[in-house]
Amino acid sequence: GGFAFFWEYTVLREFITGKGIPLIFPIFGLFFSLAGAYFIFGRFIYKRIQKKNTYYIVTNKRVLRLTNMRAKNMKAQFINLIPSINKTVGSDGVGTISFGSAPLYASMYANSGMDFFTSMNGMDILAFYDINDVEQVYQMVNELRRSESELCG
């Protein structure tokens, strides 16, 4: 990001003063500057907006995540088909529940504002991020899994 900003500043300064820099150089630098700005701070703004527009739902049969941004996006998983549940809890009780496991290269982008790296490859697993009282939701889903397995078994 820093190099892209430096490039853009230098090229624009030279272009404006009429030093014969072609227009393609500032345009080229603009794309990298915008990408750098997104990686440095824009992803946190996007994550905040996404969080305000995401709803987590637990029913007796499924867990669902509904995101209502430019388009509505729903990801669901049947409770009896959840391979594993992973839970992370902070000291304030806020945490994350992941329904399944993703490879390390996919999970490192989860909930970072750069999740598009994993969702493009189909590596996006269903997870509830930054939820209050994560322990209660974890126990509820586990209880539903147990009761579902007793019905099927």
PDB file of C-alpha atoms in Angstrom:
ATOM      1  CA  GLY A   1       0.000   0.000   0.000  1.00  0.00           C
ATOM      2  CA  GLY A   2       2.729   2.416   0.955  1.00  0.00           C
ATOM      3  CA  PHE A   3       4.629   1.861  -2.282  1.00  0.00           C
ATOM      4  CA  ALA A   4       1.428   2.289  -4.318  1.00  0.00           C
ATOM      5  CA  PHE A   5       0.689   5.593  -2.571  1.00  0.00           C
ATOM      6  CA  PHE A   6       4.271   6.776  -3.116  1.00  0.00           C
ATOM      7  CA  TRP A   7       4.099   5.760  -6.791  1.00  0.00           C
ATOM      8  CA  GLU A   8       0.800   7.569  -7.304  1.00  0.00           C
ATOM      9  CA  TYR A   9       1.992  10.728  -5.551  1.00  0.00           C
ATOM     10  CA  THR A  10       5.225  10.836  -7.558  1.00  0.00           C
ATOM     11  CA  VAL A  11       3.590  10.112 -10.914  1.00  0.00           C
ATOM     12  CA  LEU A  12       0.764  12.599 -10.338  1.00  0.00           C
ATOM     13  CA  ARG A  13       3.231  15.306  -9.324  1.00  0.00           C
ATOM     14  CA  GLU A  14       5.245  14.722 -12.485  1.00  0.00           C
ATOM     15  CA  PHE A  15       2.119  14.462 -14.667  1.00  0.00           C
ATOM     16  CA  ILE A  16       0.608  17.709 -13.332  1.00  0.00           C
ATOM     17  CA  THR A  17       3.825  19.665 -13.788  1.00  0.00           C
ATOM     18  CA  GLY A  18       3.917  18.557 -17.439  1.00  0.00           C
ATOM     19  CA  LYS A  19       7.095  16.476 -17.353  1.00  0.00           C
ATOM     20  CA  GLY A  20       5.874  14.205 -20.159  1.00  0.00           C
ATOM     21  CA  ILE A  21       4.518  11.335 -18.046  1.00  0.00           C
ATOM     22  CA  PRO A  22       1.875   9.379 -20.026  1.00  0.00           C
ATOM     23  CA  LEU A  23      -1.646   9.320 -18.577  1.00  0.00           C
ATOM     24  CA  ILE A  24      -1.519   5.533 -18.248  1.00  0.00           C
ATOM     25  CA  PHE A  25       0.944   5.780 -15.322  1.00  0.00           C
ATOM     26  CA  PRO A  26      -1.406   7.659 -12.950  1.00  0.00           C
ATOM     27  CA  ILE A  27      -4.308   5.406 -13.983  1.00  0.00           C
ATOM     28  CA  PHE A  28      -2.188   2.308 -13.394  1.00  0.00           C
ATOM     29  CA  GLY A  29      -1.137   3.567  -9.964  1.00  0.00           C
ATOM     30  CA  LEU A  30      -4.712   4.450  -9.025  1.00  0.00           C
ATOM     31  CA  PHE A  31      -5.822   0.805  -9.150  1.00  0.00           C
ATOM     32  CA  PHE A  32      -2.974  -0.287  -6.865  1.00  0.00           C
ATOM     33  CA  SER A  33      -3.597   2.637  -4.506  1.00  0.00           C
ATOM     34  CA  LEU A  34      -7.270   1.695  -4.194  1.00  0.00           C
ATOM     35  CA  ALA A  35      -6.361  -1.949  -3.541  1.00  0.00           C
ATOM     36  CA  GLY A  36      -3.801  -0.854  -0.940  1.00  0.00           C
ATOM     37  CA  ALA A  37      -6.334   1.409   0.770  1.00  0.00           C
ATOM     38  CA  TYR A  38      -8.802  -1.477   0.958  1.00  0.00           C
ATOM     39  CA  PHE A  39      -6.217  -3.852   2.479  1.00  0.00           C
ATOM     40  CA  ILE A  40      -4.996  -1.238   4.978  1.00  0.00           C
ATOM     41  CA  PHE A  41      -8.307   0.162   6.283  1.00  0.00           C
ATOM     42  CA  GLY A  42     -11.196  -0.393   3.857  1.00  0.00           C
ATOM     43  CA  ARG A  43     -11.652  -4.032   4.801  1.00  0.00           C
ATOM     44  CA  PHE A  44     -12.484  -3.006   8.378  1.00  0.00           C
ATOM     45  CA  ILE A  45     -15.175  -0.631   7.128  1.00  0.00           C
ATOM     46  CA  TYR A  46     -16.567  -3.370   4.868  1.00  0.00           C
ATOM     47  CA  LYS A  47     -16.520  -5.878   7.742  1.00  0.00           C
ATOM     48  CA  ARG A  48     -18.462  -3.487   9.969  1.00  0.00           C
ATOM     49  CA  ILE A  49     -21.100  -2.890   7.301  1.00  0.00           C
ATOM     50  CA  GLN A  50     -21.317  -6.624   6.632  1.00  0.00           C
ATOM     51  CA  LYS A  51     -21.720  -7.366  10.338  1.00  0.00           C
ATOM     52  CA  LYS A  52     -24.674  -4.960  10.581  1.00  0.00           C
ATOM     53  CA  ASN A  53     -26.337  -6.749   7.666  1.00  0.00           C
ATOM     54  CA  THR A  54     -25.734 -10.364   8.720  1.00  0.00           C
ATOM     55  CA  TYR A  55     -28.223 -12.492  10.638  1.00  0.00           C
ATOM     56  CA  TYR A  56     -27.532 -15.863  12.258  1.00  0.00           C
ATOM     57  CA  ILE A  57     -30.396 -18.321  12.673  1.00  0.00           C
ATOM     58  CA  VAL A  58     -30.641 -21.656  14.466  1.00  0.00           C
ATOM     59  CA  THR A  59     -33.718 -23.810  13.824  1.00  0.00           C
ATOM     60  CA  ASN A  60     -34.423 -27.341  14.964  1.00  0.00           C
ATOM     61  CA  LYS A  61     -33.105 -28.647  11.595  1.00  0.00           C
ATOM     62  CA  ARG A  62     -30.542 -26.136  10.275  1.00  0.00           C
ATOM     63  CA  VAL A  63     -28.092 -23.379  11.062  1.00  0.00           C
ATOM     64  CA  LEU A  64     -28.237 -20.430   8.662  1.00  0.00           C
ATOM     65  CA  ARG A  65     -26.364 -17.233   7.897  1.00  0.00           C
ATOM     66  CA  LEU A  66     -28.218 -14.552   5.953  1.00  0.00           C
ATOM     67  CA  THR A  67     -26.252 -11.590   4.637  1.00  0.00           C
ATOM     68  CA  ASN A  68     -28.207  -8.755   3.073  1.00  0.00           C
ATOM     69  CA  MET A  69     -25.693  -6.574   1.251  1.00  0.00           C
ATOM     70  CA  ARG A  70     -25.879  -5.784  -2.497  1.00  0.00           C
ATOM     71  CA  ALA A  71     -27.598  -9.138  -2.902  1.00  0.00           C
ATOM     72  CA  LYS A  72     -29.115 -11.478  -0.366  1.00  0.00           C
ATOM     73  CA  ASN A  73     -26.826 -14.391   0.382  1.00  0.00           C
ATOM     74  CA  MET A  74     -27.852 -17.348   2.509  1.00  0.00           C
ATOM     75  CA  LYS A  75     -25.655 -20.211   3.596  1.00  0.00           C
ATOM     76  CA  ALA A  76     -27.268 -23.092   5.449  1.00  0.00           C
ATOM     77  CA  GLN A  77     -26.293 -26.454   6.831  1.00  0.00           C
ATOM     78  CA  PHE A  78     -28.439 -29.238   8.216  1.00  0.00           C
ATOM     79  CA  ILE A  79     -27.658 -29.847  11.880  1.00  0.00           C
ATOM     80  CA  ASN A  80     -27.368 -33.615  11.416  1.00  0.00           C
ATOM     81  CA  LEU A  81     -24.741 -33.082   8.666  1.00  0.00           C
ATOM     82  CA  ILE A  82     -22.411 -30.784  10.616  1.00  0.00           C
ATOM     83  CA  PRO A  83     -19.065 -32.623  10.650  1.00  0.00           C
ATOM     84  CA  SER A  84     -17.612 -30.708  13.603  1.00  0.00           C
ATOM     85  CA  ILE A  85     -18.188 -27.568  15.638  1.00  0.00           C
ATOM     86  CA  ASN A  86     -15.304 -25.302  16.573  1.00  0.00           C
ATOM     87  CA  LYS A  87     -15.757 -22.540  19.121  1.00  0.00           C
ATOM     88  CA  THR A  88     -13.600 -19.560  20.027  1.00  0.00           C
ATOM     89  CA  VAL A  89     -14.586 -17.461  23.050  1.00  0.00           C
ATOM     90  CA  GLY A  90     -13.170 -14.157  24.212  1.00  0.00           C
ATOM     91  CA  SER A  91     -13.057 -13.072  27.855  1.00  0.00           C
ATOM     92  CA  ASP A  92     -16.232 -11.016  27.317  1.00  0.00           C
ATOM     93  CA  GLY A  93     -18.199 -14.057  26.092  1.00  0.00           C
ATOM     94  CA  VAL A  94     -18.221 -12.883  22.477  1.00  0.00           C
ATOM     95  CA  GLY A  95     -16.911 -15.446  20.046  1.00  0.00           C
ATOM     96  CA  THR A  96     -17.141 -17.485  16.896  1.00  0.00           C
ATOM     97  CA  ILE A  97     -18.669 -20.861  16.095  1.00  0.00           C
ATOM     98  CA  SER A  98     -17.517 -22.644  12.934  1.00  0.00           C
ATOM     99  CA  PHE A  99     -19.586 -25.511  11.589  1.00  0.00           C
ATOM    100  CA  GLY A 100     -16.866 -27.619  10.005  1.00  0.00           C
ATOM    101  CA  SER A 101     -13.168 -27.102   9.400  1.00  0.00           C
ATOM    102  CA  ALA A 102     -11.418 -25.237   6.634  1.00  0.00           C
ATOM    103  CA  PRO A 103      -7.805 -25.577   5.525  1.00  0.00           C
ATOM    104  CA  LEU A 104      -5.376 -23.130   7.140  1.00  0.00           C
ATOM    105  CA  TYR A 105      -4.961 -21.048   3.993  1.00  0.00           C
ATOM    106  CA  ALA A 106      -8.747 -20.609   3.871  1.00  0.00           C
ATOM    107  CA  SER A 107      -9.359 -20.016   7.575  1.00  0.00           C
ATOM    108  CA  MET A 108      -6.734 -17.274   7.866  1.00  0.00           C
ATOM    109  CA  TYR A 109      -8.950 -14.972   5.767  1.00  0.00           C
ATOM    110  CA  ALA A 110     -12.168 -15.755   7.651  1.00  0.00           C
ATOM    111  CA  ASN A 111     -13.869 -12.719   9.197  1.00  0.00           C
ATOM    112  CA  SER A 112     -11.068 -10.425   8.019  1.00  0.00           C
ATOM    113  CA  GLY A 113     -12.819  -8.441   5.312  1.00  0.00           C
ATOM    114  CA  MET A 114     -10.811 -10.462   2.798  1.00  0.00           C
ATOM    115  CA  ASP A 115     -13.049 -13.542   2.882  1.00  0.00           C
ATOM    116  CA  PHE A 116     -13.538 -13.248  -0.884  1.00  0.00           C
ATOM    117  CA  PHE A 117     -10.192 -15.070  -1.266  1.00  0.00           C
ATOM    118  CA  THR A 118     -11.777 -18.212   0.190  1.00  0.00           C
ATOM    119  CA  SER A 119     -15.367 -17.855  -1.007  1.00  0.00           C
ATOM    120  CA  MET A 120     -14.194 -17.753  -4.635  1.00  0.00           C
ATOM    121  CA  ASN A 121     -12.678 -21.229  -4.186  1.00  0.00           C
ATOM    122  CA  GLY A 122     -15.660 -22.719  -2.349  1.00  0.00           C
ATOM    123  CA  MET A 123     -13.672 -22.929   0.898  1.00  0.00           C
ATOM    124  CA  ASP A 124     -16.068 -20.695   2.828  1.00  0.00           C
ATOM    125  CA  ILE A 125     -17.498 -22.737   5.699  1.00  0.00           C
ATOM    126  CA  LEU A 126     -20.563 -21.705   7.634  1.00  0.00           C
ATOM    127  CA  ALA A 127     -19.631 -19.785  10.762  1.00  0.00           C
ATOM    128  CA  PHE A 128     -21.251 -17.383  13.217  1.00  0.00           C
ATOM    129  CA  TYR A 129     -18.774 -14.538  13.846  1.00  0.00           C
ATOM    130  CA  ASP A 130     -18.582 -12.169  16.807  1.00  0.00           C
ATOM    131  CA  ILE A 131     -21.761 -13.367  18.506  1.00  0.00           C
ATOM    132  CA  ASN A 132     -22.716 -12.537  22.068  1.00  0.00           C
ATOM    133  CA  ASP A 133     -22.934 -15.410  24.559  1.00  0.00           C
ATOM    134  CA  VAL A 134     -21.314 -17.839  22.155  1.00  0.00           C
ATOM    135  CA  GLU A 135     -21.360 -20.573  24.810  1.00  0.00           C
ATOM    136  CA  GLN A 136     -25.172 -20.610  24.914  1.00  0.00           C
ATOM    137  CA  VAL A 137     -25.451 -20.914  21.124  1.00  0.00           C
ATOM    138  CA  TYR A 138     -22.777 -23.630  21.107  1.00  0.00           C
ATOM    139  CA  GLN A 139     -24.665 -25.655  23.737  1.00  0.00           C
ATOM    140  CA  MET A 140     -27.970 -25.190  21.890  1.00  0.00           C
ATOM    141  CA  VAL A 141     -26.551 -26.475  18.579  1.00  0.00           C
ATOM    142  CA  ASN A 142     -24.845 -29.408  20.289  1.00  0.00           C
ATOM    143  CA  GLU A 143     -28.098 -30.333  22.031  1.00  0.00           C
ATOM    144  CA  LEU A 144     -29.932 -30.219  18.687  1.00  0.00           C
ATOM    145  CA  ARG A 145     -27.210 -32.430  17.156  1.00  0.00           C
ATOM    146  CA  ARG A 146     -27.593 -34.953  19.986  1.00  0.00           C
ATOM    147  CA  SER A 147     -31.383 -35.053  19.726  1.00  0.00           C
ATOM    148  CA  GLU A 148     -31.191 -35.355  15.930  1.00  0.00           C
ATOM    149  CA  SER A 149     -28.737 -38.267  16.159  1.00  0.00           C
ATOM    150  CA  GLU A 150     -30.987 -40.010  18.728  1.00  0.00           C
ATOM    151  CA  LEU A 151     -33.927 -39.716  16.330  1.00  0.00           C
ATOM    152  CA  CYS A 152     -31.902 -41.091  13.441  1.00  0.00           C
ATOM    153  CA  GLY A 153     -30.062 -43.739  15.465  1.00  0.00           C
TER     154      GLY A 153
END
